[in-house]
Tab-separated table of C-alpha atoms in Angstrom:
chain	number	residue	atom	x	y	z
Q	27	UNK	CA	-107.024	-74.681	-8.847
Q	28	UNK	CA	-103.615	-75.874	-6.457
Q	29	UNK	CA	-101.689	-78.146	-6.057
Q	30	UNK	CA	-103.057	-78.788	-2.761
Q	31	UNK	CA	-106.689	-77.719	-2.687
Q	32	UNK	CA	-108.490	-77.822	-6.005
Q	33	UNK	CA	-111.431	-75.896	-6.182
Q	34	UNK	CA	-113.986	-73.861	-8.678
Q	35	UNK	CA	-116.078	-71.150	-6.976
Q	36	UNK	CA	-117.619	-67.773	-9.058
Q	37	UNK	CA	-115.838	-64.999	-6.912
Q	38	UNK	CA	-118.237	-62.451	-8.302
Q	39	UNK	CA	-121.628	-64.194	-8.154
Q	40	UNK	CA	-121.335	-67.406	-5.543
Q	41	UNK	CA	-118.146	-65.124	-2.414
Q	42	UNK	CA	-116.347	-68.661	-1.016
Q	43	UNK	CA	-118.050	-68.387	3.219
Q	44	UNK	CA	-115.536	-71.100	3.636
Q	45	UNK	CA	-113.034	-69.964	6.484
Q	46	UNK	CA	-110.432	-72.454	4.701
Q	47	UNK	CA	-110.776	-71.294	1.190
Q	48	UNK	CA	-110.782	-67.390	2.800
Q	49	UNK	CA	-107.445	-68.355	3.432
Q	50	UNK	CA	-106.109	-69.925	1.409
Q	51	UNK	CA	-106.690	-67.584	-1.442
Q	52	UNK	CA	-106.020	-65.789	0.916
Q	53	UNK	CA	-101.788	-66.525	1.546
Q	54	UNK	CA	-101.866	-67.740	-2.172
Q	55	UNK	CA	-98.282	-66.011	-3.711
Q	56	UNK	CA	-98.690	-66.139	-6.652
Q	57	UNK	CA	-101.315	-66.429	-9.152
Q	58	UNK	CA	-101.802	-66.274	-12.160
Q	59	UNK	CA	-105.190	-65.668	-14.385
Q	60	UNK	CA	-105.240	-68.234	-17.785
Q	61	UNK	CA	-107.999	-66.900	-18.625
Q	62	UNK	CA	-108.114	-66.022	-22.533
Q	63	UNK	CA	-104.714	-65.924	-21.506
Q	64	UNK	CA	-103.476	-68.439	-25.179
Q	65	UNK	CA	-103.806	-65.779	-28.382
Q	66	UNK	CA	-103.211	-68.721	-31.122
Q	67	UNK	CA	-102.640	-72.056	-29.407
Q	68	UNK	CA	-106.306	-73.833	-27.921
Q	69	UNK	CA	-106.375	-76.724	-25.770
Q	70	UNK	CA	-109.000	-79.584	-26.142
Q	71	UNK	CA	-110.446	-79.206	-21.482
Q	72	UNK	CA	-108.807	-83.236	-20.919
Q	73	UNK	CA	-105.327	-82.770	-23.933
Q	74	UNK	CA	-106.229	-85.025	-26.337
Q	75	UNK	CA	-106.271	-82.377	-28.659
Q	76	UNK	CA	-104.838	-78.689	-30.087
Q	77	UNK	CA	-106.118	-76.102	-31.965
Q	78	UNK	CA	-104.223	-73.907	-33.437
Q	79	UNK	CA	-104.150	-70.424	-36.427
Q	80	UNK	CA	-101.708	-70.981	-39.073
Q	81	UNK	CA	-101.146	-68.724	-42.019
Q	82	UNK	CA	-101.354	-70.113	-45.614
Q	83	UNK	CA	-98.313	-68.096	-46.780
Q	84	UNK	CA	-97.149	-71.030	-49.454
Q	85	UNK	CA	-99.726	-68.987	-52.537
Q	86	UNK	CA	-98.284	-65.867	-52.156
Q	87	UNK	CA	-97.492	-65.019	-56.051
Q	88	UNK	CA	-93.898	-63.613	-55.734
Q	89	UNK	CA	-95.225	-61.019	-57.637
Q	90	UNK	CA	-96.768	-59.811	-53.656
Q	91	UNK	CA	-93.085	-60.035	-52.334
Q	92	UNK	CA	-91.501	-56.354	-52.481
Q	93	UNK	CA	-88.165	-56.286	-53.728
Q	94	UNK	CA	-86.148	-53.151	-53.110
Q	95	UNK	CA	-83.786	-52.117	-54.706
Q	96	UNK	CA	-80.885	-50.788	-52.114
Q	97	UNK	CA	-78.748	-49.228	-54.854
Q	98	UNK	CA	-81.652	-46.124	-55.892
Q	99	UNK	CA	-83.019	-44.090	-53.564
Q	100	UNK	CA	-87.255	-43.162	-53.847
Q	101	UNK	CA	-87.737	-42.073	-51.248
Q	102	UNK	CA	-91.315	-43.399	-51.048
Q	103	UNK	CA	-92.747	-43.730	-48.027
Q	104	UNK	CA	-95.385	-46.419	-48.924
Q	105	UNK	CA	-92.294	-48.182	-49.984
Q	106	UNK	CA	-93.439	-51.633	-47.423
Q	107	UNK	CA	-93.006	-55.007	-47.338
Q	108	UNK	CA	-95.433	-57.259	-48.696
Q	109	UNK	CA	-98.609	-58.009	-47.454
Q	110	UNK	CA	-99.284	-53.711	-48.245
Q	111	UNK	CA	-103.289	-52.328	-48.171
Q	112	UNK	CA	-104.776	-53.275	-51.415
Q	113	UNK	CA	-102.823	-56.851	-51.963
Q	114	UNK	CA	-103.899	-60.144	-51.750
Q	115	UNK	CA	-104.119	-61.097	-48.584
Q	116	UNK	CA	-102.623	-65.150	-46.510
Q	117	UNK	CA	-105.892	-67.247	-45.409
Q	118	UNK	CA	-105.665	-67.599	-41.666
Q	119	UNK	CA	-107.674	-71.638	-41.137
Q	120	UNK	CA	-107.708	-73.785	-37.945
Q	121	UNK	CA	-105.356	-76.861	-37.178
Q	122	UNK	CA	-106.373	-79.902	-35.105
Q	123	UNK	CA	-103.414	-81.633	-33.814
Q	124	UNK	CA	-104.710	-85.134	-32.271
Q	125	UNK	CA	-101.840	-86.288	-29.431
Q	126	UNK	CA	-102.319	-90.075	-30.086
Q	127	UNK	CA	-102.102	-90.708	-33.203
Q	128	UNK	CA	-99.869	-87.262	-34.428
Q	129	UNK	CA	-101.989	-86.063	-37.360
Q	130	UNK	CA	-102.949	-82.942	-38.804
Q	131	UNK	CA	-105.828	-82.251	-39.562
Q	132	UNK	CA	-108.195	-78.812	-40.816
Q	133	UNK	CA	-111.216	-77.593	-40.081
Q	134	UNK	CA	-113.869	-77.150	-43.586
Q	135	UNK	CA	-114.003	-72.916	-43.882
Q	136	UNK	CA	-116.747	-71.611	-43.425
Q	137	UNK	CA	-118.746	-71.432	-47.708
Q	138	UNK	CA	-117.918	-66.921	-46.388
Q	139	UNK	CA	-113.739	-67.924	-47.648
Q	140	UNK	CA	-115.869	-68.310	-51.187
Q	141	UNK	CA	-117.125	-64.274	-51.363
Q	142	UNK	CA	-114.207	-62.561	-49.236
Q	143	UNK	CA	-111.248	-65.031	-49.300
Q	144	UNK	CA	-108.557	-63.606	-47.284
Q	145	UNK	CA	-110.267	-60.574	-46.385
Q	146	UNK	CA	-111.102	-62.618	-43.420
Q	147	UNK	CA	-110.638	-63.272	-39.422
Q	148	UNK	CA	-110.214	-65.997	-37.365
Q	149	UNK	CA	-111.221	-64.046	-34.546
Q	150	UNK	CA	-111.782	-67.337	-31.309
Q	151	UNK	CA	-111.266	-71.278	-30.399
Q	152	UNK	CA	-113.752	-72.568	-28.015
Q	153	UNK	CA	-113.627	-76.085	-27.232
Q	154	UNK	CA	-117.198	-76.830	-25.359
Q	155	UNK	CA	-115.310	-80.760	-24.943
Q	156	UNK	CA	-113.005	-82.546	-26.174
Q	157	UNK	CA	-114.709	-83.310	-29.561
Q	158	UNK	CA	-116.683	-80.303	-29.572
Q	159	UNK	CA	-115.218	-76.778	-29.884
Q	160	UNK	CA	-116.723	-73.496	-31.780
Q	161	UNK	CA	-114.887	-70.611	-34.026
Q	162	UNK	CA	-115.573	-67.647	-34.114
Q	163	UNK	CA	-115.075	-66.128	-37.440
Q	164	UNK	CA	-115.440	-61.909	-38.874
Q	165	UNK	CA	-114.382	-59.767	-41.636
Q	166	UNK	CA	-111.770	-56.935	-42.005
Q	167	UNK	CA	-114.548	-54.220	-42.235
Q	168	UNK	CA	-116.427	-55.532	-38.539
Q	169	UNK	CA	-120.220	-56.200	-40.335
Q	170	UNK	CA	-119.957	-59.811	-39.742
Q	171	UNK	CA	-119.480	-62.395	-37.901
Q	172	UNK	CA	-120.519	-66.437	-38.022
Q	173	UNK	CA	-120.078	-68.761	-34.736
Q	174	UNK	CA	-119.544	-72.294	-36.565
Q	175	UNK	CA	-119.872	-75.324	-34.591
Q	176	UNK	CA	-117.947	-78.676	-35.474
Q	177	UNK	CA	-117.858	-82.235	-33.892
Q	178	UNK	CA	-114.291	-84.119	-33.684
Q	179	UNK	CA	-115.797	-87.739	-34.553
Q	180	UNK	CA	-113.306	-90.986	-33.759
Q	181	UNK	CA	-112.788	-92.735	-37.548
Q	182	UNK	CA	-110.085	-95.212	-36.603
Q	183	UNK	CA	-107.706	-94.902	-34.217
Q	184	UNK	CA	-105.337	-93.257	-36.016
Q	185	UNK	CA	-107.488	-90.664	-37.779
Q	186	UNK	CA	-110.470	-88.359	-37.505
Q	187	UNK	CA	-112.985	-86.545	-38.928
Q	188	UNK	CA	-114.141	-83.211	-38.874
Q	189	UNK	CA	-117.475	-82.678	-39.455
Q	190	UNK	CA	-120.131	-79.317	-38.799
Q	191	UNK	CA	-122.704	-78.811	-36.836
Q	192	UNK	CA	-124.464	-75.443	-36.940
Q	193	UNK	CA	-123.604	-71.885	-38.012
Q	194	UNK	CA	-124.657	-68.717	-36.362
Q	195	UNK	CA	-124.916	-65.824	-39.225
Q	196	UNK	CA	-124.994	-62.263	-38.239
Q	197	UNK	CA	-124.652	-58.680	-40.028
Q	198	UNK	CA	-125.200	-55.253	-39.804
Q	199	UNK	CA	-123.452	-51.835	-42.103
Q	200	UNK	CA	-122.050	-50.355	-38.784
Q	201	UNK	CA	-118.677	-50.734	-39.170
Q	202	UNK	CA	-118.100	-52.106	-35.363
Q	203	UNK	CA	-117.517	-54.109	-33.607
Q	204	UNK	CA	-120.210	-56.259	-32.327
Q	205	UNK	CA	-121.162	-58.451	-29.419
Q	206	UNK	CA	-121.233	-61.883	-31.324
Q	207	UNK	CA	-117.301	-61.129	-31.548
Q	208	UNK	CA	-117.025	-61.496	-28.854
Q	209	UNK	CA	-115.716	-64.964	-27.080
Q	210	UNK	CA	-118.482	-67.346	-27.248
Q	211	UNK	CA	-118.655	-68.921	-23.046
Q	212	UNK	CA	-120.056	-72.678	-22.925
Q	213	UNK	CA	-121.005	-72.855	-19.053
Q	214	UNK	CA	-123.540	-73.547	-16.793
Q	215	UNK	CA	-124.165	-71.463	-14.275
Q	216	UNK	CA	-122.670	-68.600	-15.522
Q	217	UNK	CA	-119.039	-67.285	-15.913
Q	218	UNK	CA	-115.776	-68.693	-14.113
Q	219	UNK	CA	-112.505	-66.760	-13.396
Q	220	UNK	CA	-110.071	-69.589	-14.161
Q	221	UNK	CA	-106.807	-68.955	-11.792
Q	222	UNK	CA	-103.521	-71.136	-11.044
Q	223	UNK	CA	-101.627	-70.718	-7.865
Q	224	UNK	CA	-98.671	-72.337	-6.463
Q	225	UNK	CA	-98.869	-71.882	-2.560
Q	226	UNK	CA	-95.397	-72.403	-0.730
Q	227	UNK	CA	-95.773	-73.230	2.942
Q	228	UNK	CA	-97.171	-76.341	1.607
Q	229	UNK	CA	-93.961	-76.388	-1.171
Q	230	UNK	CA	-90.876	-75.503	1.499
Q	231	UNK	CA	-88.913	-76.129	-0.864
Q	232	UNK	CA	-89.431	-74.821	-3.102
Q	233	UNK	CA	-87.002	-71.650	-1.184
Q	234	UNK	CA	-83.796	-73.514	-2.136
Q	235	UNK	CA	-81.274	-71.397	-4.089
Q	236	UNK	CA	-80.694	-71.074	-7.828
Q	237	UNK	CA	-77.586	-70.110	-9.192
Q	238	UNK	CA	-76.172	-66.854	-9.036
Q	239	UNK	CA	-77.066	-66.734	-12.539
Q	240	UNK	CA	-79.865	-67.182	-13.522
Q	241	UNK	CA	-82.703	-64.088	-12.623
Q	242	UNK	CA	-86.119	-66.333	-12.504
Q	243	UNK	CA	-88.494	-64.270	-13.467
Q	244	UNK	CA	-92.043	-66.182	-13.377
Q	245	UNK	CA	-92.593	-69.352	-12.508
Q	246	UNK	CA	-95.087	-70.438	-15.874
Q	247	UNK	CA	-96.462	-74.376	-13.990
Q	248	UNK	CA	-95.481	-77.242	-11.386
Q	249	UNK	CA	-96.505	-80.653	-12.227
Q	250	UNK	CA	-96.770	-83.421	-9.330
Q	251	UNK	CA	-92.962	-83.993	-10.272
Q	252	UNK	CA	-91.528	-82.076	-8.198
Q	253	UNK	CA	-91.313	-79.770	-11.300
Q	254	UNK	CA	-91.146	-76.640	-11.689
Q	255	UNK	CA	-90.980	-74.395	-14.992
Q	256	UNK	CA	-89.758	-70.446	-15.246
Q	257	UNK	CA	-88.994	-68.236	-17.739
Q	258	UNK	CA	-85.383	-66.039	-16.166
Q	259	UNK	CA	-82.811	-64.314	-17.557
Q	260	UNK	CA	-79.000	-64.697	-17.813
Q	261	UNK	CA	-77.201	-61.786	-14.853
Q	262	UNK	CA	-80.642	-60.261	-15.698
Q	263	UNK	CA	-80.866	-59.825	-19.162
Q	264	UNK	CA	-84.618	-58.382	-20.781
Q	265	UNK	CA	-84.019	-59.077	-23.616
Q	266	UNK	CA	-83.232	-62.714	-23.010
Q	267	UNK	CA	-85.133	-64.480	-21.479
Q	268	UNK	CA	-85.566	-68.701	-21.063
Q	269	UNK	CA	-87.573	-71.671	-19.845
Q	270	UNK	CA	-85.970	-73.215	-17.013
Q	271	UNK	CA	-86.883	-76.627	-15.869
Q	272	UNK	CA	-85.950	-77.383	-11.932
Q	273	UNK	CA	-86.824	-80.664	-9.238
Q	274	UNK	CA	-87.320	-78.136	-5.555
Q	275	UNK	CA	-86.766	-81.192	-4.138
Q	276	UNK	CA	-83.526	-81.071	-4.245
Q	277	UNK	CA	-81.035	-77.900	-4.341
Q	278	UNK	CA	-78.077	-79.525	-5.676
Q	279	UNK	CA	-79.491	-79.845	-9.580
Q	280	UNK	CA	-78.786	-76.983	-11.148
Q	281	UNK	CA	-81.903	-75.598	-13.184
Q	282	UNK	CA	-82.245	-77.781	-17.808
Q	283	UNK	CA	-82.565	-75.216	-19.667
Q	284	UNK	CA	-85.863	-76.131	-22.351
Q	285	UNK	CA	-85.297	-73.256	-24.159
Q	286	UNK	CA	-80.791	-73.916	-24.330
Q	287	UNK	CA	-79.829	-76.952	-26.080
Q	288	UNK	CA	-79.229	-77.496	-29.692
Q	289	UNK	CA	-82.524	-77.740	-31.579
Q	290	UNK	CA	-82.890	-74.458	-30.040
Q	291	UNK	CA	-80.132	-72.412	-31.330
Q	292	UNK	CA	-82.467	-69.681	-32.640
Q	293	UNK	CA	-83.969	-69.076	-29.849
Q	294	UNK	CA	-82.273	-66.494	-27.030
Q	295	UNK	CA	-86.635	-65.632	-26.170
Q	296	UNK	CA	-89.254	-67.526	-25.337
Q	297	UNK	CA	-92.281	-69.210	-23.151
Q	298	UNK	CA	-94.398	-71.610	-22.577
Q	299	UNK	CA	-97.599	-72.519	-22.207
Q	300	UNK	CA	-99.261	-76.149	-20.958
Q	301	UNK	CA	-101.934	-77.898	-21.784
Q	302	UNK	CA	-105.342	-76.595	-19.693
Q	303	UNK	CA	-105.762	-80.673	-18.294
Q	304	UNK	CA	-102.469	-81.441	-16.384
Q	305	UNK	CA	-100.679	-80.370	-18.234
Q	306	UNK	CA	-98.909	-83.765	-19.926
Q	307	UNK	CA	-98.273	-81.287	-22.787
Q	308	UNK	CA	-96.963	-77.440	-23.804
Q	309	UNK	CA	-95.427	-75.361	-25.948
Q	310	UNK	CA	-92.464	-74.142	-26.170
Q	311	UNK	CA	-92.848	-70.763	-27.673
Q	312	UNK	CA	-89.075	-69.327	-29.825
Q	313	UNK	CA	-90.177	-65.422	-29.969
Q	314	UNK	CA	-86.549	-64.171	-31.465
Q	315	UNK	CA	-84.384	-62.932	-32.729
Q	316	UNK	CA	-84.694	-64.646	-35.500
Q	317	UNK	CA	-88.578	-65.751	-36.530
Q	318	UNK	CA	-90.710	-67.348	-34.809
Q	319	UNK	CA	-90.949	-70.587	-33.977
Q	320	UNK	CA	-93.523	-73.162	-32.400
Q	321	UNK	CA	-92.334	-76.398	-31.060
Q	322	UNK	CA	-94.916	-79.015	-29.434
Q	323	UNK	CA	-93.785	-80.520	-26.163
Q	324	UNK	CA	-94.511	-84.084	-23.719
Q	325	UNK	CA	-92.409	-84.243	-21.193
Q	326	UNK	CA	-90.031	-86.444	-22.421
Q	327	UNK	CA	-90.037	-86.250	-26.000
Q	328	UNK	CA	-89.877	-83.543	-28.828
Q	329	UNK	CA	-94.481	-84.573	-30.589
Q	330	UNK	CA	-94.175	-81.843	-33.315
Q	331	UNK	CA	-92.915	-78.927	-35.180
Q	332	UNK	CA	-96.804	-76.640	-34.917
Q	333	UNK	CA	-95.551	-72.855	-36.468
Q	334	UNK	CA	-92.902	-73.284	-38.659
Q	335	UNK	CA	-92.760	-69.476	-39.799
Q	336	UNK	CA	-91.228	-71.264	-43.734
Q	337	UNK	CA	-92.614	-68.115	-45.375
Q	338	UNK	CA	-90.610	-64.978	-44.189
Q	339	UNK	CA	-87.651	-67.861	-43.102
Q	340	UNK	CA	-87.418	-67.214	-46.683
Q	341	UNK	CA	-88.085	-63.656	-47.264
Q	342	UNK	CA	-85.201	-63.034	-44.898
Q	343	UNK	CA	-83.089	-64.495	-46.481
Q	344	UNK	CA	-84.159	-61.675	-49.813
Q	345	UNK	CA	-83.980	-59.428	-48.006
Q	346	UNK	CA	-88.062	-58.461	-47.679
Q	347	UNK	CA	-89.211	-58.292	-44.552
Q	348	UNK	CA	-88.642	-55.882	-41.961
Q	349	UNK	CA	-85.611	-55.169	-39.194
Q	350	UNK	CA	-86.496	-55.262	-35.519
Q	351	UNK	CA	-84.432	-52.880	-33.931
Q	352	UNK	CA	-85.405	-51.768	-29.619
Q	353	UNK	CA	-86.811	-48.761	-27.943
Q	354	UNK	CA	-88.408	-48.650	-24.347
Q	355	UNK	CA	-91.000	-46.022	-23.592
Q	356	UNK	CA	-91.423	-44.361	-19.997
Q	357	UNK	CA	-94.494	-45.152	-18.770
Q	358	UNK	CA	-94.702	-42.084	-15.750
Q	359	UNK	CA	-92.445	-39.926	-13.180
Q	360	UNK	CA	-92.176	-43.554	-10.938
Q	361	UNK	CA	-89.911	-44.734	-14.111
Q	362	UNK	CA	-92.280	-47.355	-14.890
Q	363	UNK	CA	-90.327	-48.022	-18.506
Q	364	UNK	CA	-92.368	-50.771	-20.876
Q	365	UNK	CA	-89.137	-52.059	-22.257
Q	366	UNK	CA	-90.417	-54.121	-26.396
Q	367	UNK	CA	-89.430	-54.485	-29.764
Q	368	UNK	CA	-90.152	-52.875	-33.356
Q	369	UNK	CA	-90.667	-53.754	-36.316
Q	370	UNK	CA	-88.773	-51.307	-40.102
Q	371	UNK	CA	-89.097	-51.652	-43.341
Q	372	UNK	CA	-85.562	-52.613	-44.563
Q	373	UNK	CA	-84.844	-49.818	-46.011
Q	374	UNK	CA	-87.104	-47.807	-43.264
Q	375	UNK	CA	-86.083	-44.265	-43.885
Q	376	UNK	CA	-87.922	-41.971	-40.726
Q	377	UNK	CA	-88.096	-38.621	-42.723
Q	378	UNK	CA	-90.105	-40.063	-45.264
Q	379	UNK	CA	-91.371	-43.587	-44.516
Q	380	UNK	CA	-94.436	-44.381	-42.724
Q	381	UNK	CA	-93.630	-47.681	-40.596
Q	382	UNK	CA	-97.439	-48.992	-41.883
Q	383	UNK	CA	-96.532	-51.967	-39.160
Q	384	UNK	CA	-99.997	-51.462	-36.394
Q	385	UNK	CA	-98.967	-52.292	-32.670
Q	386	UNK	CA	-100.709	-54.598	-30.557
Q	387	UNK	CA	-99.698	-53.799	-26.352
Q	388	UNK	CA	-100.500	-56.401	-24.357
Q	389	UNK	CA	-100.903	-55.500	-20.121
Q	390	UNK	CA	-100.328	-58.755	-18.198
Q	391	UNK	CA	-101.306	-60.767	-21.250
Q	392	UNK	CA	-104.479	-60.207	-21.720
Q	393	UNK	CA	-104.338	-58.033	-25.276
Q	394	UNK	CA	-106.139	-55.012	-26.859
Q	395	UNK	CA	-106.543	-53.747	-30.431
Q	396	UNK	CA	-105.009	-50.424	-31.571
Q	397	UNK	CA	-106.941	-47.870	-33.817
Q	398	UNK	CA	-104.446	-47.859	-36.997
Q	399	UNK	CA	-105.875	-46.614	-39.552
Q	400	UNK	CA	-108.990	-43.719	-40.110
Q	401	UNK	CA	-111.813	-47.106	-40.799
Q	402	UNK	CA	-110.607	-49.953	-39.143
Q	403	UNK	CA	-109.385	-51.597	-35.674
Q	404	UNK	CA	-107.676	-54.158	-37.011
Q	405	UNK	CA	-106.413	-56.829	-34.294
Q	406	UNK	CA	-103.383	-58.476	-34.491
Q	407	UNK	CA	-101.580	-61.933	-34.754
Q	408	UNK	CA	-98.851	-62.267	-31.970
Q	409	UNK	CA	-95.231	-61.477	-34.096
Q	410	UNK	CA	-92.562	-61.358	-31.333
Q	411	UNK	CA	-92.389	-59.121	-28.211
Q	412	UNK	CA	-90.506	-58.588	-24.538
Q	413	UNK	CA	-92.192	-57.969	-21.418
Q	414	UNK	CA	-91.510	-55.984	-18.979
Q	415	UNK	CA	-92.972	-54.521	-15.854
Q	416	UNK	CA	-96.183	-56.522	-16.917
Q	417	UNK	CA	-96.672	-55.022	-19.963
Q	418	UNK	CA	-95.300	-56.106	-23.849
Q	419	UNK	CA	-95.412	-54.641	-27.108
Q	420	UNK	CA	-97.243	-57.144	-29.770
Q	421	UNK	CA	-95.940	-55.997	-32.978
Q	422	UNK	CA	-96.959	-57.302	-37.122
Q	423	UNK	CA	-99.771	-57.548	-39.064
Q	424	UNK	CA	-100.417	-60.365	-41.136
Q	425	UNK	CA	-103.373	-58.633	-42.539
Q	426	UNK	CA	-101.735	-56.139	-43.846
Q	427	UNK	CA	-102.298	-52.280	-42.936
Q	428	UNK	CA	-102.850	-49.053	-45.134
Q	429	UNK	CA	-101.051	-47.896	-43.720
Q	430	UNK	CA	-100.473	-45.570	-39.701
Q	431	UNK	CA	-102.044	-41.317	-40.703
Q	432	UNK	CA	-98.749	-40.358	-40.811
Q	433	UNK	CA	-98.877	-36.561	-39.787
Q	434	UNK	CA	-98.164	-39.152	-36.901
Q	435	UNK	CA	-94.490	-39.119	-37.421
Q	436	UNK	CA	-94.558	-34.854	-36.962
Q	437	UNK	CA	-95.496	-35.106	-34.171
Q	438	UNK	CA	-92.249	-34.283	-31.420
Q	439	UNK	CA	-90.670	-36.566	-29.209
Q	440	UNK	CA	-92.375	-34.468	-26.024
Q	441	UNK	CA	-95.835	-35.024	-27.665
Q	442	UNK	CA	-94.842	-38.357	-28.484
Q	443	UNK	CA	-94.025	-39.785	-25.452
Q	444	UNK	CA	-97.637	-37.390	-23.496
Q	445	UNK	CA	-99.615	-39.290	-25.899
Q	446	UNK	CA	-98.637	-42.708	-24.156
Q	447	UNK	CA	-101.933	-42.645	-21.726
Q	448	UNK	CA	-101.300	-46.667	-20.583
Q	449	UNK	CA	-100.704	-45.765	-16.851
Q	450	UNK	CA	-105.198	-44.338	-16.895
Q	451	UNK	CA	-105.838	-47.427	-20.386
Q	452	UNK	CA	-104.254	-49.619	-17.414
Q	453	UNK	CA	-107.502	-49.049	-14.998
Q	454	UNK	CA	-109.767	-50.121	-18.066
Q	455	UNK	CA	-108.358	-53.405	-19.262
Q	456	UNK	CA	-111.405	-53.490	-21.175
Q	457	UNK	CA	-111.154	-50.583	-23.388
Q	458	UNK	CA	-108.894	-50.834	-26.306
Q	459	UNK	CA	-105.811	-48.046	-26.667
Q	460	UNK	CA	-106.450	-46.057	-29.082
Q	461	UNK	CA	-104.303	-42.818	-27.770
Q	462	UNK	CA	-101.097	-44.525	-27.746
Q	463	UNK	CA	-99.063	-44.460	-30.324
Q	464	UNK	CA	-97.095	-46.871	-29.865
Q	465	UNK	CA	-93.756	-48.088	-33.442
Q	466	UNK	CA	-93.975	-44.994	-34.330
Q	467	UNK	CA	-90.937	-44.460	-32.665
Q	468	UNK	CA	-88.539	-42.095	-35.141
Q	469	UNK	CA	-84.142	-42.325	-34.043
């Protein structure tokens, strides 16, 4: 899709024959593949509803909070913040936000929640139309998966009701990822890729010069009102990223920073995700340096705080959460460097403490999980990331972990770097990065 051309084709099974279409495809200067891009935010096709996943931390017993006594040095290698392996895990729920009424409702949980409790994950949320969606659930051991179909019925102008329609359950004795864990597709003529592109030759004014202090990182969206939304940093600071809006038809007007206003004082690294219909709404996601949060905006106003992560803020105030540090990893001999954030427990000692927070790696914003234990491959929740050279390091497992193998910490720095096989896996996007060891570099 572009501002000047809207087409729907299957590039793999139905290659375009028209010279005009081929020309348009060949001159695309910026292409973003948004298929499967959103991790925790799922728009209905026509921007009527927003589905999002939240972690229910309100009922977590206070006894599960880790309390550090900074006057003592217990040298306990497994003294890690909640949740630890064996702790009661928080529940995950899907919520639906009605753009028109401004009300939020929770999707009914499957009956397996009663048996599995918090051992149940939410893998995917897929919309078929504005009133029909499916949710894929699975357990931690990855030997059971559930697909449930729901319908949204309108009761009156301000109220909706979610109706369970049907379900599919698959179980196996093998602890492997089942095909039913994969994202279900609603399609008529086969799988389709969705591309968003901006054609420079259709809008030559985009070449107008921005302020020299702003180093543009990525164009996020171009609307129908000559507005460009993009991420950028000041003075090319790779550890900072803000979201800007700019009218490219008037090079006398400076870009407006949407993530820098008074309501986002704690936002130093941000991104935005636009609704799938006409882009009338966007989610402003602030990843740090404090606890991340997500806010829903229209083009003119703030609508709702989608995810505040309030319990995490309380944990930080009580020194119950780890601290964030930055690190860089050389990926090849051509000076390709991956920058990232790493989360350590408050009293982390690299000589005696095992970092139990597993890591997933994103290449070109496509998420892959890493085998962080000897038994399970754990799907993780996005917590904080830094992007550089199209490589993102994402940390924090909201469901806890059994801890990394302590032998990882016994590796020398030379061997540690040699174990990074990202360049090999860049060519195989569908493989899990089991060989990576991000997040365990001891200082």
